[in-house]
mmCIF file of C-alpha atoms and ligand atoms in Angstrom:
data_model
loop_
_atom_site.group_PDB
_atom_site.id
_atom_site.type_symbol
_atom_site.label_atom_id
_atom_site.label_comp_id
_atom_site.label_asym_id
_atom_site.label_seq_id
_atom_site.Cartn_x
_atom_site.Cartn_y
_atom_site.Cartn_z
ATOM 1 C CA UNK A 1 136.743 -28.031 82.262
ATOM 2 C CA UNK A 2 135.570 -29.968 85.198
ATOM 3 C CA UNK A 3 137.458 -33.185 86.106
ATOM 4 C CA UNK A 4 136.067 -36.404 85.605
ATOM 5 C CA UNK A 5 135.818 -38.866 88.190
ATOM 6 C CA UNK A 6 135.189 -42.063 86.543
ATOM 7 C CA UNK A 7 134.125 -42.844 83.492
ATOM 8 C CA UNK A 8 130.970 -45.131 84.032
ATOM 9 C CA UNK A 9 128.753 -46.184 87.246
ATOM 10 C CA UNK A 10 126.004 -47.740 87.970
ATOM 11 C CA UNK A 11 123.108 -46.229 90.284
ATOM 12 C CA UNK A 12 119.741 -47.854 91.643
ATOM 13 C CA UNK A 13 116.830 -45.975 91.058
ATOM 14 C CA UNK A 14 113.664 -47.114 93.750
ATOM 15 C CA UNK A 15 110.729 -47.137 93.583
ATOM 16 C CA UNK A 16 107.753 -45.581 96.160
ATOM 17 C CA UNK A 17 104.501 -46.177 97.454
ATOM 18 C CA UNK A 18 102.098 -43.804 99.421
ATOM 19 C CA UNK A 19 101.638 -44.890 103.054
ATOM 20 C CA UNK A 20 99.341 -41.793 103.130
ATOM 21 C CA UNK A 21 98.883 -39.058 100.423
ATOM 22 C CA UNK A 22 96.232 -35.968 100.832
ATOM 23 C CA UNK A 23 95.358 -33.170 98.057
ATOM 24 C CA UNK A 24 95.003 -29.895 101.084
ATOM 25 C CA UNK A 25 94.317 -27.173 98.206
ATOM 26 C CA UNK A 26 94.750 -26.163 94.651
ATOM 27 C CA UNK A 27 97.301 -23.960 93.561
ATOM 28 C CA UNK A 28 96.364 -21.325 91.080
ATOM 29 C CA UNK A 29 98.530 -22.758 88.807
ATOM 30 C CA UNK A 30 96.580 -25.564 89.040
ATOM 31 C CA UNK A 31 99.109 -27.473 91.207
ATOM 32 C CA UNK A 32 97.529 -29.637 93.652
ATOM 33 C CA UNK A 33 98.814 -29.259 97.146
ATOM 34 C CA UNK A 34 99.386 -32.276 99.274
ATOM 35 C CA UNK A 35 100.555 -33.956 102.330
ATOM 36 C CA UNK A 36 101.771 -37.516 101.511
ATOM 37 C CA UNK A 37 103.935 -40.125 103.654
ATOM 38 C CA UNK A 38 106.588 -41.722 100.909
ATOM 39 C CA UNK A 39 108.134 -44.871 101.524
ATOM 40 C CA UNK A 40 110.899 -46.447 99.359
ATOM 41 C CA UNK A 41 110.251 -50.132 98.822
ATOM 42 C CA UNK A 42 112.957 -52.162 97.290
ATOM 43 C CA UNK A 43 112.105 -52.603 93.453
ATOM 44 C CA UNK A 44 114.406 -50.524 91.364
ATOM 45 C CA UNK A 45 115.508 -49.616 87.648
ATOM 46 C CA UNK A 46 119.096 -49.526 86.944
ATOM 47 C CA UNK A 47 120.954 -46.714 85.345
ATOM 48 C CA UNK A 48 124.343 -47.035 83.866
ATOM 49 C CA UNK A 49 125.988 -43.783 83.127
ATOM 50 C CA UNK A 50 129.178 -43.233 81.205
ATOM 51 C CA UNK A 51 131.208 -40.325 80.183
ATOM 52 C CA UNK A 52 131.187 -39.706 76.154
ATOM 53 C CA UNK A 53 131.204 -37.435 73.496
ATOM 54 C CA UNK A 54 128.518 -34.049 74.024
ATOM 55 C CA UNK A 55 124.941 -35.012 74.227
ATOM 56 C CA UNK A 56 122.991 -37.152 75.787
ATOM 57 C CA UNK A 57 121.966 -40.586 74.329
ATOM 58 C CA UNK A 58 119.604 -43.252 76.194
ATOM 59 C CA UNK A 59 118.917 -46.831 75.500
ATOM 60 C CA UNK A 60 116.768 -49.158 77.414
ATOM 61 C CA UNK A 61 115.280 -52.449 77.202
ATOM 62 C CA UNK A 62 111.570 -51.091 77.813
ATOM 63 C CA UNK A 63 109.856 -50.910 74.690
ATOM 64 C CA UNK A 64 107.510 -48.383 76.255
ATOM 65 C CA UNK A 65 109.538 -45.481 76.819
ATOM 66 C CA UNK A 66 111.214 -42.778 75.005
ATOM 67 C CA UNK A 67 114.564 -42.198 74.827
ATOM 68 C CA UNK A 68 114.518 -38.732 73.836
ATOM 69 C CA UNK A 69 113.777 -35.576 75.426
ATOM 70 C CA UNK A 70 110.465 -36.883 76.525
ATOM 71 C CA UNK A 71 112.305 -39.326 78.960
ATOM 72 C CA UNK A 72 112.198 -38.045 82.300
ATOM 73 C CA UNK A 73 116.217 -39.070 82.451
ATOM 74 C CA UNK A 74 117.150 -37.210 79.383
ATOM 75 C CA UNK A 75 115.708 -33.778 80.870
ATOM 76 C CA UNK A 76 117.104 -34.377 84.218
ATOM 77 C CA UNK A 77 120.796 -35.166 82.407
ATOM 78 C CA UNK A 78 121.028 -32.112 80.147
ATOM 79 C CA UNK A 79 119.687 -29.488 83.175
ATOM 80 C CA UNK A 80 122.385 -31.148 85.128
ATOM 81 C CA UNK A 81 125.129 -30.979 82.368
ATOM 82 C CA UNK A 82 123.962 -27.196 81.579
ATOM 83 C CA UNK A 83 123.663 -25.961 84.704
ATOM 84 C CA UNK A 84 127.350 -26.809 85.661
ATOM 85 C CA UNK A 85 128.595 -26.151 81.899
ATOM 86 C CA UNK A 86 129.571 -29.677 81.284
ATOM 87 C CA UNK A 87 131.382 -29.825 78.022
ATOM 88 C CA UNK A 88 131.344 -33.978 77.839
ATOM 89 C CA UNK A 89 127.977 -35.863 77.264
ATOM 90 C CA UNK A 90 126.729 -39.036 78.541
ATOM 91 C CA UNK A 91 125.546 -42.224 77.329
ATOM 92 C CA UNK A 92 122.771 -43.958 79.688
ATOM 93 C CA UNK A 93 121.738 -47.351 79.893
ATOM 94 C CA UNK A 94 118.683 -48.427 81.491
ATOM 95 C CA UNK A 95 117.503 -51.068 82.493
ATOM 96 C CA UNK A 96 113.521 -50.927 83.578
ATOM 97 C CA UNK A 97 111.913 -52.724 86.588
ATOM 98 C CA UNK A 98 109.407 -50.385 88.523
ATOM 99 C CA UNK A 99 106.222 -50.596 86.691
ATOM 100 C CA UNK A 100 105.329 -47.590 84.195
ATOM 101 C CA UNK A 101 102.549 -45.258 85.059
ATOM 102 C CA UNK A 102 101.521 -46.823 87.526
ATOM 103 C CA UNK A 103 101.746 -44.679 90.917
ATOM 104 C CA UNK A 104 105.362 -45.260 91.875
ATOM 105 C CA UNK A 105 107.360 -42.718 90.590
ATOM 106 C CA UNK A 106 109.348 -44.639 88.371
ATOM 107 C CA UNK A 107 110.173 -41.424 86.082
ATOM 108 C CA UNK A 108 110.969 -39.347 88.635
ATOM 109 C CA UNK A 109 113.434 -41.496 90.146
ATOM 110 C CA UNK A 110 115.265 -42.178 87.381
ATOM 111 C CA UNK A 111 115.378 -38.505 86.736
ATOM 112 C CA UNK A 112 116.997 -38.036 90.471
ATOM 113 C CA UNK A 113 119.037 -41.415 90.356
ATOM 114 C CA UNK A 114 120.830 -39.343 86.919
ATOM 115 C CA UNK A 115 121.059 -36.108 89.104
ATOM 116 C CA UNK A 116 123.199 -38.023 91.529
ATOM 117 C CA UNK A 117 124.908 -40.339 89.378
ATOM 118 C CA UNK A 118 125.764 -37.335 87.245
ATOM 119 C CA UNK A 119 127.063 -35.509 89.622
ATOM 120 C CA UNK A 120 129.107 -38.240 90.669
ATOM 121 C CA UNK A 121 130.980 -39.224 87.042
ATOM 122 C CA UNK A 122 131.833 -35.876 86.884
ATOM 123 C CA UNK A 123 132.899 -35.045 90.314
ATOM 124 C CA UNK A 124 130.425 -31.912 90.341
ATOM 125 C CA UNK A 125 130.464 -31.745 94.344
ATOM 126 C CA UNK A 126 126.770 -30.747 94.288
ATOM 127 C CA UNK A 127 124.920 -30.867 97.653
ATOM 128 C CA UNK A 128 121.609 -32.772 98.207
ATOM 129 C CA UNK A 129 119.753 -30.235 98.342
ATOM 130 C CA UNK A 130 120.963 -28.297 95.492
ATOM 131 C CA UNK A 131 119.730 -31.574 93.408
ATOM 132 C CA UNK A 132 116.515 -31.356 95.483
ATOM 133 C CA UNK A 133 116.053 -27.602 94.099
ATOM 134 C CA UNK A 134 116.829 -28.952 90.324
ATOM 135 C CA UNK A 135 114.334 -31.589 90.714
ATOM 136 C CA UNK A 136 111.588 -30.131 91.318
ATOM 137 C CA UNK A 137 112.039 -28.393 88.041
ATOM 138 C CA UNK A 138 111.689 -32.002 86.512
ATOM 139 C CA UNK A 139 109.119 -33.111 88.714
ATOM 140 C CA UNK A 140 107.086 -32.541 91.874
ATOM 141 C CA UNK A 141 108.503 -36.181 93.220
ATOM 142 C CA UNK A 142 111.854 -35.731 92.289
ATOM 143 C CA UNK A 143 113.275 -34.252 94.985
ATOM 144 C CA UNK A 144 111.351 -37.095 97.540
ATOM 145 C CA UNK A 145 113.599 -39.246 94.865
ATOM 146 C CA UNK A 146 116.787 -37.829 95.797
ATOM 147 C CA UNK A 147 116.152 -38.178 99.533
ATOM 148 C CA UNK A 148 114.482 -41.498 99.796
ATOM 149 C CA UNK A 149 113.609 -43.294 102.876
ATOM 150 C CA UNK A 150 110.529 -42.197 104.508
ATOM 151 C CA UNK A 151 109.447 -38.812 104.402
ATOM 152 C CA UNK A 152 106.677 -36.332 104.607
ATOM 153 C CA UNK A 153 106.267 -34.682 101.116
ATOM 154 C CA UNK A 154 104.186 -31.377 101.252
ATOM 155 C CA UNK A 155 103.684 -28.371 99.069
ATOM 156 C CA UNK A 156 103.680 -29.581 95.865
ATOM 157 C CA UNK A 157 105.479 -32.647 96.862
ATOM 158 C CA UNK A 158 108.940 -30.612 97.362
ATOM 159 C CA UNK A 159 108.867 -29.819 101.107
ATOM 160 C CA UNK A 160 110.768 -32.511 102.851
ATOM 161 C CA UNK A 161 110.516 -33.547 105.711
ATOM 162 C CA UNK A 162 112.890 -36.668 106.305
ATOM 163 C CA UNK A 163 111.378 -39.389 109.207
ATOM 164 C CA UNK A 164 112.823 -42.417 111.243
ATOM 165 C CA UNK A 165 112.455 -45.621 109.000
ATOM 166 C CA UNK A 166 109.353 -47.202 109.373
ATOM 167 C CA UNK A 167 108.409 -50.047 111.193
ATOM 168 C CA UNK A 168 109.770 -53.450 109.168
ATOM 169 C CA UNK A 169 107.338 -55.611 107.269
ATOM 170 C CA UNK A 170 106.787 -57.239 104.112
ATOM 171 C CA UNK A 171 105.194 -55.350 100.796
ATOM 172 C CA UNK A 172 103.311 -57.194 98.262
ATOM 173 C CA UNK A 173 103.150 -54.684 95.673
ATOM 174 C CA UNK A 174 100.563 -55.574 92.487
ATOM 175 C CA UNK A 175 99.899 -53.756 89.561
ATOM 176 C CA UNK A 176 97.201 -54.459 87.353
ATOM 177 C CA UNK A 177 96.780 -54.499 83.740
ATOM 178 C CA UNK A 178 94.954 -51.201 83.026
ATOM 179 C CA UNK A 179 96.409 -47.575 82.672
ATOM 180 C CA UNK A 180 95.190 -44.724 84.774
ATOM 181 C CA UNK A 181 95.995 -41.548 84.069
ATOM 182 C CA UNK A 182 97.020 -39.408 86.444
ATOM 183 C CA UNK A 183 95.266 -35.779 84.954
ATOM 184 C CA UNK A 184 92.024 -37.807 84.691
ATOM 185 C CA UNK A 185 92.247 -38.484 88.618
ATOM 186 C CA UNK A 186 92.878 -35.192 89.704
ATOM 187 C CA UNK A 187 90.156 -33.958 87.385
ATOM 188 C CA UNK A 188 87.908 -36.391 88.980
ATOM 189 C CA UNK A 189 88.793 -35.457 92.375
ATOM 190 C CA UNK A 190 88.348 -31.957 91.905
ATOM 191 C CA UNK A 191 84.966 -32.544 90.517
ATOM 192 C CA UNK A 192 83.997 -34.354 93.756
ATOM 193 C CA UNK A 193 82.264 -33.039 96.974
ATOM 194 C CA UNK A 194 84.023 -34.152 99.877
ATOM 195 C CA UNK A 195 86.627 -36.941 100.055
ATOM 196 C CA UNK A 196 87.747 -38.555 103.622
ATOM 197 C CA UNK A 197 91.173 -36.314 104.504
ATOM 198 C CA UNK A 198 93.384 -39.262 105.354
ATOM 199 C CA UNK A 199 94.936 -38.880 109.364
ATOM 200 C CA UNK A 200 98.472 -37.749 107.759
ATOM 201 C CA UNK A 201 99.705 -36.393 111.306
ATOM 202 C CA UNK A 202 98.273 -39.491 112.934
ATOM 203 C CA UNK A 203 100.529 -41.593 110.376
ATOM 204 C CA UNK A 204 103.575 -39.224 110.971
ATOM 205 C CA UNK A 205 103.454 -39.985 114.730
ATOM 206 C CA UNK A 206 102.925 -43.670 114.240
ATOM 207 C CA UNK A 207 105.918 -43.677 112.397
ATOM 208 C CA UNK A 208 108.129 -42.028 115.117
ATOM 209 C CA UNK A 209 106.696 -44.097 117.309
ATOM 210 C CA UNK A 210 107.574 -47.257 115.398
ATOM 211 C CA UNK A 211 103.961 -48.470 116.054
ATOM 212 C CA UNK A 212 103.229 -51.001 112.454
ATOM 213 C CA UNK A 213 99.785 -51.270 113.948
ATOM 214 C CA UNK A 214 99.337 -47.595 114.166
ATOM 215 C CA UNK A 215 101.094 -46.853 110.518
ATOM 216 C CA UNK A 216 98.301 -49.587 108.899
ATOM 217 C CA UNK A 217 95.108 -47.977 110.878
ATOM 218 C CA UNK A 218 95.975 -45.504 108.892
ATOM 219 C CA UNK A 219 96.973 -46.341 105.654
ATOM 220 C CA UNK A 220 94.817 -44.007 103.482
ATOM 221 C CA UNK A 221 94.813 -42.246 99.600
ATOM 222 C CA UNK A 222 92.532 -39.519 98.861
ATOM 223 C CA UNK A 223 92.683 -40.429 95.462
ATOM 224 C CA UNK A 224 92.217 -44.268 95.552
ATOM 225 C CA UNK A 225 88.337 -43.131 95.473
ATOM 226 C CA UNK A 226 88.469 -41.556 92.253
ATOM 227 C CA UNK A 227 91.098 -44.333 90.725
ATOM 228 C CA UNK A 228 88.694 -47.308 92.532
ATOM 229 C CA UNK A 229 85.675 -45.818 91.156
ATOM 230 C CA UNK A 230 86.845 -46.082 87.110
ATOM 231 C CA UNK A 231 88.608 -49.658 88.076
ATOM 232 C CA UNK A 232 87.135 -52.490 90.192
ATOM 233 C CA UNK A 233 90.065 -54.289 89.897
ATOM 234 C CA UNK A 234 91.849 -52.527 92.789
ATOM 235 C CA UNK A 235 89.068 -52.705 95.069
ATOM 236 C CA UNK A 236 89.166 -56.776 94.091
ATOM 237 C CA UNK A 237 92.501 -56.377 94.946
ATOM 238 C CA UNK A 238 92.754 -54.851 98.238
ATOM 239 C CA UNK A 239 90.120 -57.598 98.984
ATOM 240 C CA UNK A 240 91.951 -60.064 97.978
ATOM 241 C CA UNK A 241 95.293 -58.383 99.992
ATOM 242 C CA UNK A 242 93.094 -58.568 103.177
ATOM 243 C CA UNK A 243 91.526 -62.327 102.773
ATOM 244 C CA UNK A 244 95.271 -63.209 102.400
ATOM 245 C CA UNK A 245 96.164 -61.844 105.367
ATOM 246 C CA UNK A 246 97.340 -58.162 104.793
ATOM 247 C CA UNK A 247 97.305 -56.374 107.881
ATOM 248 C CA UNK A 248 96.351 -53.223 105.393
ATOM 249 C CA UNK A 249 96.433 -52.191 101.413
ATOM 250 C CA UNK A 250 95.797 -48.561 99.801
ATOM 251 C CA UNK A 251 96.379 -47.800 96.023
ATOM 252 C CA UNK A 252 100.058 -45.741 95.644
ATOM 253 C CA UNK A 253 99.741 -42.477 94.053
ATOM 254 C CA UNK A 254 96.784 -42.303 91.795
ATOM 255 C CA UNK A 255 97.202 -46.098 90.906
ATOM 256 C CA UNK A 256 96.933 -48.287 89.793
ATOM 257 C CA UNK A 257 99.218 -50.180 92.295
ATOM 258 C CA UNK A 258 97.881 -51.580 94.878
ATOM 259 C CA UNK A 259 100.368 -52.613 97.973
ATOM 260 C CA UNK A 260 99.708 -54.778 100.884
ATOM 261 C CA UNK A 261 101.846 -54.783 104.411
ATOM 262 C CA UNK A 262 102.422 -58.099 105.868
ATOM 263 C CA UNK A 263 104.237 -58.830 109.372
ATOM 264 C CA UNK A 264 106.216 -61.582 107.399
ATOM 265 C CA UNK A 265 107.945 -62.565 104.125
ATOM 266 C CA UNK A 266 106.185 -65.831 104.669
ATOM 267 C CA UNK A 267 102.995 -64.313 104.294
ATOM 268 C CA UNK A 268 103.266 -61.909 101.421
ATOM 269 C CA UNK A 269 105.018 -65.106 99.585
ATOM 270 C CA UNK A 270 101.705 -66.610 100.379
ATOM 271 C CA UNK A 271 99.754 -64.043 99.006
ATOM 272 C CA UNK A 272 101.428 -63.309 96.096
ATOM 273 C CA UNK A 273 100.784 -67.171 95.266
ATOM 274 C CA UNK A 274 97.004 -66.780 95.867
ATOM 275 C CA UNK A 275 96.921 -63.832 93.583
ATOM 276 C CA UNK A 276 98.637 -64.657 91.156
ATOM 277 C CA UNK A 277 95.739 -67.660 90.141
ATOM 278 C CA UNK A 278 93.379 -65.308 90.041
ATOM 279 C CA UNK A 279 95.115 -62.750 87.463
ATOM 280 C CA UNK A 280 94.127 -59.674 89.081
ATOM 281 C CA UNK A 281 97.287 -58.510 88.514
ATOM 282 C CA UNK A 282 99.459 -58.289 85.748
ATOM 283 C CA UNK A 283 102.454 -58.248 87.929
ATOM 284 C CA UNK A 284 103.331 -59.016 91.347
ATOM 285 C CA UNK A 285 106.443 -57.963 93.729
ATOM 286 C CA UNK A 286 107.135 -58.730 97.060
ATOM 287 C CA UNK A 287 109.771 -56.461 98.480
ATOM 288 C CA UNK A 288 110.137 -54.416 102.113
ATOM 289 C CA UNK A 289 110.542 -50.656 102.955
ATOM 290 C CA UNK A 290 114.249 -49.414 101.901
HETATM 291 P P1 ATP B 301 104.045 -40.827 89.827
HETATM 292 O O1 ATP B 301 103.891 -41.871 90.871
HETATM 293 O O2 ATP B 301 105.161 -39.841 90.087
HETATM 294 O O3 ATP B 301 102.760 -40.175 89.418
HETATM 295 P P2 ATP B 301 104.021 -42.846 87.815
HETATM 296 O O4 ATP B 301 104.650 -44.036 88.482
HETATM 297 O O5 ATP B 301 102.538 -42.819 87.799
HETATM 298 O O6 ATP B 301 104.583 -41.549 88.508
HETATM 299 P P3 ATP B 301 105.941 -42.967 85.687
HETATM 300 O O7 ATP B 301 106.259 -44.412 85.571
HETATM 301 O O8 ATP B 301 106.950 -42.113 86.348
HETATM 302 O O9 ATP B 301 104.510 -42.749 86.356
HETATM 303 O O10 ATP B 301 105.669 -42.458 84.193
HETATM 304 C C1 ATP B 301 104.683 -41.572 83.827
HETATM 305 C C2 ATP B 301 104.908 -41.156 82.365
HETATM 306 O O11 ATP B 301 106.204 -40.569 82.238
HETATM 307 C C3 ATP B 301 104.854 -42.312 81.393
HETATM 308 O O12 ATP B 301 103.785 -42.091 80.515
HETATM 309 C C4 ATP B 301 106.167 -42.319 80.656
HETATM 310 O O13 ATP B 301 106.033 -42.389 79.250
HETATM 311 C C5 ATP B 301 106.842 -41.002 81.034
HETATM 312 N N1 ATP B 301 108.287 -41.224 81.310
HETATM 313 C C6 ATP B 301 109.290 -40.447 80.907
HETATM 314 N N2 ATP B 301 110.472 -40.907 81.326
HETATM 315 C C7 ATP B 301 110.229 -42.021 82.020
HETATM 316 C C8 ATP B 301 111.070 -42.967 82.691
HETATM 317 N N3 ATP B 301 112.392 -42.848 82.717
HETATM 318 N N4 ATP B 301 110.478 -43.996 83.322
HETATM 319 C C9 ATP B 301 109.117 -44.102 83.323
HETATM 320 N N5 ATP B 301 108.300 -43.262 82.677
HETATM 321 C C10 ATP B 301 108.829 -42.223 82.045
#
């Protein structure tokens, strides 16, 4: 029996965005391959875990989600409690803030932030990257999740490779009101000829260098094509970014959030006020890299 060693914590589960993201190949599994730049930005979901009776039970205040085995967080909880023959269950509580669907990994890193707070209530002493390798069986982004910070994701997402923080700056994040889904983009992008490779190494090296100019000359999303193609509202939203002052703004993932980078608070404040009357968006953040 494994000794517990508390009976209930909280964790913070963050969100990403894609400074860069590149599809390289296909996998004949039909797994893309990719090269992406992740960045944490500071909008999170909070998970509150405690100890109870066998099984796993989830309750939220989202009225979107699951809260059975189709939640990303109930899957991650009972690999976790299997794996390391857990007798005890767990009763989660969370609470939802990163935008669903929507290009930011929300599931994913609520399905790491329960991998870690797991193994924490129940003092499993498992390593980083053993919850890396259990992860990925959740999800291609979950192991980026349990690493956080900036990074260079490649292979299917799962190959880390952890970088210096990037340069400071302010993030207006927006998400409009439409869904996107992410099988239709990849189909889509298959389908196409040629798409413009975004300068991933180029980014990498900005970021070691701490250059913000050089990270924003190359802000770039292979898929923010396809995604920008079926919705007009992100390219009116980039546009909008940029009139405001945004030094840069890409879609995240395959959308459809759209971020902007600003060299001050004062100035993503500003634009979020701007965009906001227009209704673009049906909601706006403005946060920084975490
Ligand atoms: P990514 O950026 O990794 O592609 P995403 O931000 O586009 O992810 P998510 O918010 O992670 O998308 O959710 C995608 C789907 O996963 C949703 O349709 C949702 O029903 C399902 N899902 C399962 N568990 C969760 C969870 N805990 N939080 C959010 N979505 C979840």
């Amino acid at each position: 029996m494994m000794k517990r060693q508390r009976d209930i914590l909280t964790r913070k589960a963050y969100a990403k965005i894609n400074l860069g993201l590149d599809v390289v190949g296909r996998l004949e599994n039909g797994y893309h391959q990719v090269r992406m730049i992740m960045q944490t930005v500071g909008i999170y979901d909070r998970l509150t875990f405690a100890a109870g009776e066998s099984g796993v039970r989830i309750a939220t205040d989202s009225g979107e989600l699951p809260t059975g085995p189709d939640n990303l967080i109930y899957r991650a909880a009972v690999l976790l409690l299997e794996t390391c023959g857990v007798e005890a269950g767990v009763d989660i509580r969370l609470e939802k803030h990163i935008p669903i669907a929507a290009g930011m990994a929300g599931g994913s890193s609520d399905a790491a932030a329960t991998l870690q707070g797991l193994n924490e209530l129940f003092a499993l002493g498992l390593s980083q990257e053993r919850l890396r390798q259990l992860g990925v069986r959740i999800g291609a982004d979950v192991p980026y999740c349990v690493m956080g910070g900036t990074a260079l994701a490649e292979g299917i997402g799962e190959v880390l490779t952890p970088l210096p923080p990037a340069p400071r700056c302010s993030v207006l994040v927006a998400r409009p009101d439409i869904q996107v889904s992410t099988k239709y983009v990849y189909e889509h992008l298959d389908a196409g000829e040629s798409w413009q490779h975004p300068d991933i190494d180029g980014m990498r090296a900005a970021i070691e260098k701490g250059s913000l100019p050089g990270v924003v000359s190359r802000l770039g999303n292979v898929l923010e094509t396809v995604t920008a193609h079926a919705c007009p509202v992100i390219g009116q939203i980039k546009r909008e970014m940029l009139d405001r002052g945004a030094m840069g703004s890409l879609m995240s993932g395959s959308g459809p959030t759209v971020f902007g980078i600003y060299g001050s608070g004062e100035q993503a404040q500003a634009a979020r006020i701007c965009l906001e009357k227009t209704g673009l968006a049906r909601e706006l953040f403005v946060t920084e890299f975490v």
